[in-house]
N, CA, C and O atoms as a printed pandas DataFrame, in Angstrom:
     atom_number atom_name residue_name chain_id  residue_number  x_coord  y_coord  z_coord
0              1         N          ALA        A               1   47.774  -31.026    2.279
1              2        CA          ALA        A               1   46.505  -31.158    1.445
2              3         C          ALA        A               1   46.668  -29.611    1.845
3              4         O          ALA        A               1   47.342  -29.033    2.697
4              5         N          GLN        A               2   45.628  -29.132    0.722
5              6        CA          GLN        A               2   45.188  -27.705    0.922
6              7         C          GLN        A               2   43.804  -27.868    0.325
7              8         O          GLN        A               2   43.399  -28.576   -0.597
8              9         N          GLN        A               3   43.098  -26.854    1.265
9             10        CA          GLN        A               3   41.557  -26.722    1.196
10            11         C          GLN        A               3   41.248  -24.796    0.509
11            12         O          GLN        A               3   41.446  -23.753    1.131
12            13         N          ILE        A               4   40.708  -24.978   -0.974
13            14        CA          ILE        A               4   40.428  -23.584   -1.056
14            15         C          ILE        A               4   39.201  -23.516   -0.721
15            16         O          ILE        A               4   38.621  -24.586   -0.907
16            17         N          GLU        A               5   38.477  -22.589   -0.245
17            18        CA          GLU        A               5   36.734  -22.427   -0.538
18            19         C          GLU        A               5   36.668  -20.724   -0.929
19            20         O          GLU        A               5   37.307  -19.831   -0.374
20            21         N          SER        A               6   35.760  -20.601   -1.972
21            22        CA          SER        A               6   35.007  -19.658   -2.462
22            23         C          SER        A               6   34.100  -19.340   -1.319
23            24         O          SER        A               6   33.573  -20.328   -0.807
24            25         N          THR        A               7   33.725  -17.871   -0.674
25            26        CA          THR        A               7   33.352  -17.237    0.195
26            27         C          THR        A               7   31.835  -17.265   -0.297
27            28         O          THR        A               7   30.899  -17.315    0.501
28            29         N          SER        A               8   31.663  -17.226   -1.776
29            30        CA          SER        A               8   30.175  -17.407   -1.859
30            31         C          SER        A               8   29.444  -18.775   -2.338
31            32         O          SER        A               8   28.243  -18.993   -2.496
32            33         N          THR        A               9   30.436  -19.525   -2.494
33            34        CA          THR        A               9   29.638  -21.153   -2.991
34            35         C          THR        A               9   30.198  -22.272   -1.526
35            36         O          THR        A               9   29.423  -23.164   -1.181
36            37         N          ARG        A              10   31.418  -22.118   -0.852
37            38        CA          ARG        A              10   32.313  -22.579   -0.117
38            39         C          ARG        A              10   32.430  -24.019   -0.890
39            40         O          ARG        A              10   31.904  -25.061   -0.497
40            41         N          THR        A              11   33.191  -23.871   -2.017
41            42        CA          THR        A              11   33.668  -25.148   -2.965
42            43         C          THR        A              11   34.771  -25.702   -2.257
43            44         O          THR        A              11   35.587  -24.890   -1.822
44            45         N          VAL        A              12   35.000  -27.096   -2.017
45            46        CA          VAL        A              12   36.124  -27.441   -1.732
46            47         C          VAL        A              12   37.005  -27.861   -3.020
47            48         O          VAL        A              12   36.521  -28.586   -3.890
48            49         N          VAL        A              13   38.181  -27.420   -3.086
49            50        CA          VAL        A              13   39.199  -27.598   -3.949
50            51         C          VAL        A              13   40.059  -28.844   -3.478
51            52         O          VAL        A              13   40.850  -28.818   -2.534
52            53         N          GLY        A              14   39.777  -29.964   -4.298
53            54        CA          GLY        A              14   40.830  -31.077   -4.000
54            55         C          GLY        A              14   40.360  -32.267   -3.698
55            56         O          GLY        A              14   39.210  -32.123   -3.283
56            57         N          LYS        A              15   40.686  -33.403   -3.699
57            58        CA          LYS        A              15   39.862  -35.075   -3.630
58            59         C          LYS        A              15   39.213  -35.144   -1.921
59            60         O          LYS        A              15   39.627  -34.581   -0.907
60            61         N          HIS        A              16   38.620  -35.618   -2.025
61            62        CA          HIS        A              16   37.965  -35.572   -0.344
62            63         C          HIS        A              16   38.630  -36.565    0.036
63            64         O          HIS        A              16   38.805  -36.166    1.187
64            65         N          ALA        A              17   39.066  -37.387    0.012
65            66        CA          ALA        A              17   39.724  -38.608   -0.083
66            67         C          ALA        A              17   40.920  -38.676    1.054
67            68         O          ALA        A              17   41.143  -39.445    1.989
68            69         N          TYR        A              18   41.662  -37.368    0.468
69            70        CA          TYR        A              18   43.074  -37.139    0.922
70            71         C          TYR        A              18   42.707  -35.709    2.136
71            72         O          TYR        A              18   43.614  -34.943    2.463
72            73         N          ILE        A              19   41.439  -35.572    2.614
73            74        CA          ILE        A              19   41.141  -34.293    3.331
74            75         C          ILE        A              19   40.748  -34.723    4.712
75            76         O          ILE        A              19   39.830  -35.524    4.887
76            77         N          PRO        A              20   41.394  -34.230    5.628
77            78        CA          PRO        A              20   41.062  -34.816    6.878
78            79         C          PRO        A              20   39.787  -34.002    7.456
79            80         O          PRO        A              20   39.570  -32.853    7.071
80            81         N          PRO        A              21   39.057  -34.571    8.282
81            82        CA          PRO        A              21   37.956  -34.075    8.674
82            83         C          PRO        A              21   38.177  -32.631    9.522
83            84         O          PRO        A              21   37.177  -31.916    9.596
84            85         N          GLU        A              22   39.327  -32.185   10.121
85            86        CA          GLU        A              22   39.572  -31.019   10.524
86            87         C          GLU        A              22   39.729  -29.788    9.418
87            88         O          GLU        A              22   39.413  -28.616    9.623
88            89         N          GLN        A              23   40.295  -30.337    8.192
89            90        CA          GLN        A              23   40.124  -29.303    7.318
90            91         C          GLN        A              23   39.133  -28.830    7.041
91            92         O          GLN        A              23   39.067  -27.601    7.045
92            93         N          PHE        A              24   37.848  -29.707    6.654
93            94        CA          PHE        A              24   36.501  -29.618    6.178
94            95         C          PHE        A              24   36.121  -28.495    7.146
95            96         O          PHE        A              24   35.498  -27.517    6.733
96            97         N          ARG        A              25   36.569  -28.646    8.725
97            98        CA          ARG        A              25   35.699  -27.593    9.519
98            99         C          ARG        A              25   36.667  -26.284    9.543
99           100         O          ARG        A              25   36.333  -25.432   10.366
100          101         N          GLY        A              26   37.686  -26.038    8.849
101          102        CA          GLY        A              26   38.334  -25.073    8.466
102          103         C          GLY        A              26   39.548  -24.718    9.695
103          104         O          GLY        A              26   40.046  -23.615    9.921
104          105         N          LYS        A              27   39.823  -25.957   10.356
105          106        CA          LYS        A              27   40.836  -25.970   11.123
106          107         C          LYS        A              27   41.854  -26.617   10.779
107          108         O          LYS        A              27   42.382  -27.147   11.757
108          109         N          ALA        A              28   42.407  -26.827    9.760
109          110        CA          ALA        A              28   43.682  -27.429    9.759
110          111         C          ALA        A              28   44.833  -27.076   10.612
111          112         O          ALA        A              28   45.129  -25.963   11.047
112          113         N          THR        A              29   45.574  -28.476   10.820
113          114        CA          THR        A              29   46.901  -28.190   11.316
114          115         C          THR        A              29   47.910  -29.041   10.821
115          116         O          THR        A              29   47.853  -29.834    9.881
116          117         N          PRO        A              30   48.787  -28.788   11.536
117          118        CA          PRO        A              30   50.049  -29.514   10.666
118          119         C          PRO        A              30   50.038  -31.322   10.495
119          120         O          PRO        A              30   50.764  -31.968    9.740
120          121         N          GLN        A              31   49.035  -31.838   11.394
121          122        CA          GLN        A              31   48.922  -33.162   11.372
122          123         C          GLN        A              31   48.092  -32.942   10.180
123          124         O          GLN        A              31   47.986  -34.105    9.790
124          125         N          SER        A              32   47.676  -32.492    9.652
125          126        CA          SER        A              32   46.365  -32.453    8.399
126          127         C          SER        A              32   47.227  -32.700    7.233
127          128         O          SER        A              32   46.926  -33.481    6.330
128          129         N          ASP        A              33   48.076  -32.158    7.272
129          130        CA          ASP        A              33   49.588  -33.098    5.925
130          131         C          ASP        A              33   49.497  -34.390    6.039
131          132         O          ASP        A              33   49.420  -35.138    5.064
132          133         N          ILE        A              34   49.496  -34.814    7.374
133          134        CA          ILE        A              34   49.882  -36.651    7.639
134          135         C          ILE        A              34   48.925  -37.020    7.307
135          136         O          ILE        A              34   49.135  -37.831    6.406
136          137         N          TYR        A              35   47.583  -36.880    7.558
137          138        CA          TYR        A              35   46.602  -37.559    6.935
138          139         C          TYR        A              35   46.409  -37.230    5.533
139          140         O          TYR        A              35   45.459  -37.714    4.918
140          141         N          ALA        A              36   46.981  -36.688    5.154
141          142        CA          ALA        A              36   47.068  -36.824    3.497
142          143         C          ALA        A              36   48.072  -37.228    2.704
143          144         O          ALA        A              36   48.082  -37.476    1.498
144          145         N          LEU        A              37   49.027  -37.270    3.625
145          146        CA          LEU        A              37   50.273  -38.331    3.115
146          147         C          LEU        A              37   49.649  -39.793    3.356
147          148         O          LEU        A              37   49.755  -40.730    2.564
148          149         N          GLY        A              38   48.900  -39.823    4.735
149          150        CA          GLY        A              38   48.232  -41.308    4.761
150          151         C          GLY        A              38   47.569  -41.831    3.834
151          152         O          GLY        A              38   47.708  -43.024    3.562
152          153         N          GLY        A              39   46.862  -41.163    3.284
153          154        CA          GLY        A              39   46.129  -41.217    1.996
154          155         C          GLY        A              39   46.953  -41.634    0.847
155          156         O          GLY        A              39   46.594  -42.543    0.099
156          157         N          THR        A              40   48.260  -40.859    0.671
157          158        CA          THR        A              40   48.704  -41.194   -0.734
158          159         C          THR        A              40   49.130  -42.933   -0.386
159          160         O          THR        A              40   48.747  -43.953   -0.959
160          161         N          LEU        A              41   49.835  -42.800    0.493
161          162        CA          LEU        A              41   50.337  -44.073    1.034
162          163         C          LEU        A              41   49.513  -45.328    1.003
163          164         O          LEU        A              41   49.893  -46.458    0.699
164          165         N          PHE        A              42   48.204  -44.892    1.404
165          166        CA          PHE        A              42   46.874  -46.163    0.848
166          167         C          PHE        A              42   46.886  -46.072   -0.534
167          168         O          PHE        A              42   47.057  -47.143   -1.116
168          169         N          PHE        A              43   46.750  -45.072   -1.222
169          170        CA          PHE        A              43   46.821  -45.098   -2.478
170          171         C          PHE        A              43   48.060  -46.318   -3.283
171          172         O          PHE        A              43   47.919  -47.271   -4.050
172          173         N          LEU        A              44   49.002  -45.797   -2.756
173          174        CA          LEU        A              44   50.332  -46.464   -3.262
174          175         C          LEU        A              44   50.125  -47.839   -2.997
175          176         O          LEU        A              44   50.208  -48.576   -3.979
176          177         N          LEU        A              45   49.869  -48.373   -1.872
177          178        CA          LEU        A              45   49.778  -50.086   -1.477
178          179         C          LEU        A              45   48.811  -50.784   -1.977
179          180         O          LEU        A              45   48.871  -52.011   -1.901
180          181         N          THR        A              46   47.513  -50.028   -2.707
181          182        CA          THR        A              46   46.371  -50.398   -3.168
182          183         C          THR        A              46   46.013  -50.196   -4.592
183          184         O          THR        A              46   45.792  -51.112   -5.384
184          185         N          GLY        A              47   45.973  -48.952   -4.852
185          186        CA          GLY        A              47   46.217  -48.456   -6.210
186          187         C          GLY        A              47   44.927  -47.885   -5.999
187          188         O          GLY        A              47   44.626  -47.278   -7.027
188          189         N          SER        A              48   43.934  -47.791   -5.054
189          190        CA          SER        A              48   42.915  -47.127   -5.269
190          191         C          SER        A              48   42.581  -45.853   -3.955
191          192         O          SER        A              48   43.077  -45.992   -2.837
192          193         N          ASP        A              49   41.904  -44.945   -4.218
193          194        CA          ASP        A              49   41.663  -43.999   -3.081
194          195         C          ASP        A              49   41.303  -44.322   -2.001
195          196         O          ASP        A              49   40.701  -45.395   -1.942
196          197         N          PRO        A              50   41.518  -43.530   -0.695
197          198        CA          PRO        A              50   41.181  -44.195    0.626
198          199         C          PRO        A              50   39.400  -43.698    0.593
199          200         O          PRO        A              50   38.824  -42.879   -0.123
200          201         N          VAL        A              51   38.953  -44.490    1.566
201          202        CA          VAL        A              51   37.402  -43.736    2.131
202          203         C          VAL        A              51   37.658  -42.510    2.655
203          204         O          VAL        A              51   38.501  -42.250    3.512
204          205         N          PRO        A              52   36.707  -41.565    1.974
205          206        CA          PRO        A              52   37.188  -40.247    2.843
206          207         C          PRO        A              52   36.519  -40.098    4.266
207          208         O          PRO        A              52   35.483  -40.677    4.594
208          209         N          ILE        A              53   37.175  -39.331    4.982
209          210        CA          ILE        A              53   36.856  -39.203    6.332
210          211         C          ILE        A              53   36.802  -40.200    7.279
211          212         O          ILE        A              53   36.229  -40.172    8.368
212          213         N          CYS        A              54   37.730  -41.475    6.555
213          214        CA          CYS        A              54   37.770  -42.445    7.708
214          215         C          CYS        A              54   39.355  -42.821    7.920
215          216         O          CYS        A              54   40.202  -42.288    7.203
216          217         N          THR        A              55   39.614  -43.505    8.660
217          218        CA          THR        A              55   40.652  -44.203    9.208
218          219         C          THR        A              55   40.756  -45.412    8.226
219          220         O          THR        A              55   39.967  -46.357    8.261
220          221         N          SER        A              56   42.057  -45.278    7.123
221          222        CA          SER        A              56   42.439  -45.903    6.119
222          223         C          SER        A              56   43.229  -47.621    6.918
223          224         O          SER        A              56   44.256  -47.706    7.592
224          225         N          HIS        A              57   42.544  -48.430    6.615
225          226        CA          HIS        A              57   43.981  -49.656    6.695
226          227         C          HIS        A              57   43.576  -50.475    5.547
227          228         O          HIS        A              57   42.628  -51.239    5.364
228          229         N          PRO        A              58   44.789  -50.011    4.662
229          230        CA          PRO        A              58   45.114  -50.820    3.149
230          231         C          PRO        A              58   45.327  -52.313    3.545
231          232         O          PRO        A              58   44.984  -53.041    2.613
232          233         N          LEU        A              59   45.690  -52.861    4.406
233          234        CA          LEU        A              59   45.000  -54.496    4.801
234          235         C          LEU        A              59   43.807  -54.958    4.168
235          236         O          LEU        A              59   43.654  -55.965    3.476
236          237         N          MET        A              60   42.870  -53.963    4.546
237          238        CA          MET        A              60   41.465  -54.644    4.316
238          239         C          MET        A              60   41.507  -54.479    2.574
239          240         O          MET        A              60   40.570  -54.961    1.937
240          241         N          ALA        A              61   42.335  -53.964    2.042
241          242        CA          ALA        A              61   42.175  -53.423    0.545
242          243         C          ALA        A              61   43.131  -54.656   -0.005
243          244         O          ALA        A              61   42.427  -55.260   -0.815
244          245         N          HIS        A              62   43.856  -55.014    0.042
245          246        CA          HIS        A              62   44.907  -56.413   -0.130
246          247         C          HIS        A              62   45.610  -56.727    1.101
247          248         O          HIS        A              62   46.210  -56.088    1.965
248          249         N          ALA        A              63   45.271  -58.151    0.830
249          250        CA          ALA        A              63   45.992  -59.038    1.691
250          251         C          ALA        A              63   47.204  -59.001    1.844
251          252         O          ALA        A              63   47.588  -59.650    2.816
252          253         N          SER        A              64   47.989  -58.487    1.259
253          254        CA          SER        A              64   49.708  -58.473    0.673
254          255         C          SER        A              64   50.218  -57.167    1.847
255          256         O          SER        A              64   51.379  -57.052    2.240
256          257         N          VAL        A              65   49.469  -56.577    2.124
257          258        CA          VAL        A              65   50.211  -55.253    2.587
258          259         C          VAL        A              65   50.375  -55.858    4.378
259          260         O          VAL        A              65   49.513  -56.399    5.071
260          261         N          SER        A              66   51.605  -55.559    4.671
261          262        CA          SER        A              66   51.994  -56.432    6.205
262          263         C          SER        A              66   51.066  -55.623    7.389
263          264         O          SER        A              66   50.503  -54.665    6.859
264          265         N          GLN        A              67   50.849  -55.701    8.380
265          266        CA          GLN        A              67   50.576  -55.904    9.482
266          267         C          GLN        A              67   51.067  -53.934    9.996
267          268         O          GLN        A              67   50.476  -52.887   10.258
268          269         N          GLU        A              68   52.293  -54.378    9.899
269          270        CA          GLU        A              68   53.327  -53.017   10.024
270          271         C          GLU        A              68   52.492  -51.805    9.363
271          272         O          GLU        A              68   51.880  -50.921    9.961
272          273         N          LEU        A              69   52.615  -51.977    8.104
273          274        CA          LEU        A              69   52.226  -50.879    7.161
274          275         C          LEU        A              69   51.034  -50.823    7.393
275          276         O          LEU        A              69   50.814  -49.616    7.491
276          277         N          ASP        A              70   49.757  -51.559    7.605
277          278        CA          ASP        A              70   48.721  -50.812    7.914
278          279         C          ASP        A              70   48.162  -50.186    9.236
279          280         O          ASP        A              70   47.105  -49.578    9.400
280          281         N          ARG        A              71   49.375  -50.565   10.348
281          282        CA          ARG        A              71   49.258  -49.973   11.332
282          283         C          ARG        A              71   49.615  -47.998   11.175
283          284         O          ARG        A              71   49.119  -46.987   11.673
284          285         N          LEU        A              72   50.808  -48.314   10.132
285          286        CA          LEU        A              72   51.694  -47.089   10.137
286          287         C          LEU        A              72   50.304  -45.880    9.278
287          288         O          LEU        A              72   49.884  -44.762    9.575
288          289         N          VAL        A              73   50.043  -46.686    8.356
289          290        CA          VAL        A              73   49.065  -45.775    7.606
290          291         C          VAL        A              73   47.555  -45.549    8.444
291          292         O          VAL        A              73   46.935  -44.513    8.203
292          293         N          SER        A              74   47.129  -46.293    9.181
293          294        CA          SER        A              74   45.967  -45.994   10.102
294          295         C          SER        A              74   46.170  -45.103   11.299
295          296         O          SER        A              74   45.301  -44.546   11.970
296          297         N          GLY        A              75   47.696  -45.066   11.467
297          298        CA          GLY        A              75   48.151  -43.679   12.304
298          299         C          GLY        A              75   48.155  -42.665   11.468
299          300         O          GLY        A              75   47.844  -41.531   11.832
300          301         N          ALA        A              76   48.486  -42.942   10.332
301          302        CA          ALA        A              76   48.848  -41.605    9.626
302          303         C          ALA        A              76   46.975  -40.856    9.546
303          304         O          ALA        A              76   46.803  -39.642    9.655
304          305         N          THR        A              77   46.126  -41.559    9.404
305          306        CA          THR        A              77   45.004  -41.476    9.119
306          307         C          THR        A              77   43.691  -41.447    9.589
307          308         O          THR        A              77   42.584  -41.448    9.051
308          309         N          ASN        A              78   44.267  -41.413   11.176
309          310        CA          ASN        A              78   43.127  -41.612   12.405
310          311         C          ASN        A              78   42.426  -40.826   12.014
311          312         O          ASN        A              78   42.809  -40.275   10.982
312          313         N          VAL        A              79   41.068  -40.363   12.603
313          314        CA          VAL        A              79   39.802  -39.251   12.484
314          315         C          VAL        A              79   40.275  -38.590   13.572
315          316         O          VAL        A              79   40.005  -37.398   13.430
316          317         N          ASP        A              80   40.887  -38.801   14.652
317          318        CA          ASP        A              80   41.008  -38.164   15.466
318          319         C          ASP        A              80   42.564  -37.780   15.774
319          320         O          ASP        A              80   43.455  -38.623   15.668
320          321         N          LEU        A              81   42.838  -36.274   16.211
321          322        CA          LEU        A              81   44.196  -35.957   16.183
322          323         C          LEU        A              81   44.727  -36.533   16.827
323          324         O          LEU        A              81   45.853  -36.940   16.540
324          325         N          GLN        A              82   43.982  -36.863   18.237
325          326        CA          GLN        A              82   44.586  -37.582   19.359
326          327         C          GLN        A              82   45.525  -38.883   18.962
327          328         O          GLN        A              82   46.649  -39.127   19.400
328          329         N          LEU        A              83   44.918  -39.487   18.213
329          330        CA          LEU        A              83   45.503  -40.864   17.572
330          331         C          LEU        A              83   46.258  -41.023   16.506
331          332         O          LEU        A              83   46.816  -42.090   16.250
332          333         N          ARG        A              84   46.366  -39.714   15.608
333          334        CA          ARG        A              84   47.272  -39.359   14.644
334          335         C          ARG        A              84   48.576  -39.390   15.077
335          336         O          ARG        A              84   48.752  -39.296   16.292
336          337         N          TYR        A              85   49.723  -39.522   14.210
337          338        CA          TYR        A              85   51.164  -39.501   14.093
338          339         C          TYR        A              85   51.209  -37.531   14.767
339          340         O          TYR        A              85   50.728  -36.633   14.077
340          341         N          ALA        A              86   51.584  -37.376   15.557
341          342        CA          ALA        A              86   51.728  -35.624   15.723
342          343         C          ALA        A              86   52.739  -34.966   15.001
343          344         O          ALA        A              86   52.605  -33.753   14.842
344          345         N          THR        A              87   53.925  -35.646   14.437
345          346        CA          THR        A              87   54.670  -34.857   13.547
346          347         C          THR        A              87   55.338  -36.025   12.120
347          348         O          THR        A              87   55.433  -37.252   12.143
348          349         N          ALA        A              88   55.526  -35.517   11.536
349          350        CA          ALA        A              88   56.257  -35.858   10.582
350          351         C          ALA        A              88   57.281  -36.859   10.611
351          352         O          ALA        A              88   57.545  -37.823    9.891
352          353         N          THR        A              89   57.919  -36.230   11.919
353          354        CA          THR        A              89   59.384  -36.958   11.954
354          355         C          THR        A              89   58.552  -38.513   12.857
355          356         O          THR        A              89   58.782  -39.652   12.449
356          357         N          GLN        A              90   58.068  -38.373   13.487
357          358        CA          GLN        A              90   57.161  -39.535   14.354
358          359         C          GLN        A              90   56.646  -40.371   12.945
359          360         O          GLN        A              90   56.235  -41.404   13.474
360          361         N          LEU        A              91   56.563  -40.437   12.413
361          362        CA          LEU        A              91   55.854  -40.912   11.125
362          363         C          LEU        A              91   57.125  -41.898   10.321
363          364         O          LEU        A              91   57.073  -43.112   10.123
364          365         N          ARG        A              92   58.162  -41.019    9.976
365          366        CA          ARG        A              92   59.285  -41.152    9.111
366          367         C          ARG        A              92   59.985  -42.045   10.145
367          368         O          ARG        A              92   60.278  -43.094    9.571
368          369         N          THR        A              93   60.421  -42.073   11.570
369          370        CA          THR        A              93   60.876  -42.974   12.087
370          371         C          THR        A              93   59.941  -44.322   12.102
371          372         O          THR        A              93   60.588  -45.337   11.844
372          373         N          ASP        A              94   58.997  -44.463   12.273
373          374        CA          ASP        A              94   58.365  -45.544   12.015
374          375         C          ASP        A              94   58.399  -46.354   10.951
375          376         O          ASP        A              94   58.481  -47.573   11.098
376          377         N          LEU        A              95   58.312  -45.518    9.218
377          378        CA          LEU        A              95   58.478  -45.678    8.532
378          379         C          LEU        A              95   59.917  -46.549    7.934
379          380         O          LEU        A              95   59.915  -47.594    7.284
380          381         N          GLU        A              96   61.163  -45.701    8.413
381          382        CA          GLU        A              96   62.337  -46.243    8.688
382          383         C          GLU        A              96   62.802  -47.700    9.392
383          384         O          GLU        A              96   63.728  -48.463    9.118
384          385         N          ALA        A              97   61.835  -47.743   10.336
385          386        CA          ALA        A              97   61.987  -48.859   11.452
386          387         C          ALA        A              97   61.641  -50.301   10.570
387          388         O          ALA        A              97   62.189  -51.372   10.833
388          389         N          LEU        A              98   60.705  -50.134    9.558
389          390        CA          LEU        A              98   59.720  -51.061    8.381
390          391         C          LEU        A              98   60.776  -51.650    7.887
391          392         O          LEU        A              98   60.823  -52.879    7.844
392          393         N          SER        A              99   62.212  -50.556    7.248
393          394        CA          SER        A              99   62.744  -51.466    6.275
394          395         C          SER        A              99   64.013  -52.132    6.395
395          396         O          SER        A              99   64.394  -52.899    5.511
């Protein structure tokens, strides 16, 4: 996820549903990309954009989503950096364990 801002108008480029809260504050981290990936997973599972700046739960949008996938997506989109996946490797490990 990338946020581009004009210094004169402070325009954010990108869909708000995929931009993590820390990136809006100008303090993006590697975990910001994990949030965007979690938003993309939410979209792939539900066919709709996640709610911006929220922890996403695809199970609430589609009853067919497993609890395990719901936990994975919510772990990737947690608004609290301390509760979000710390690395893409951790997310990948959990995703592979589901198969």
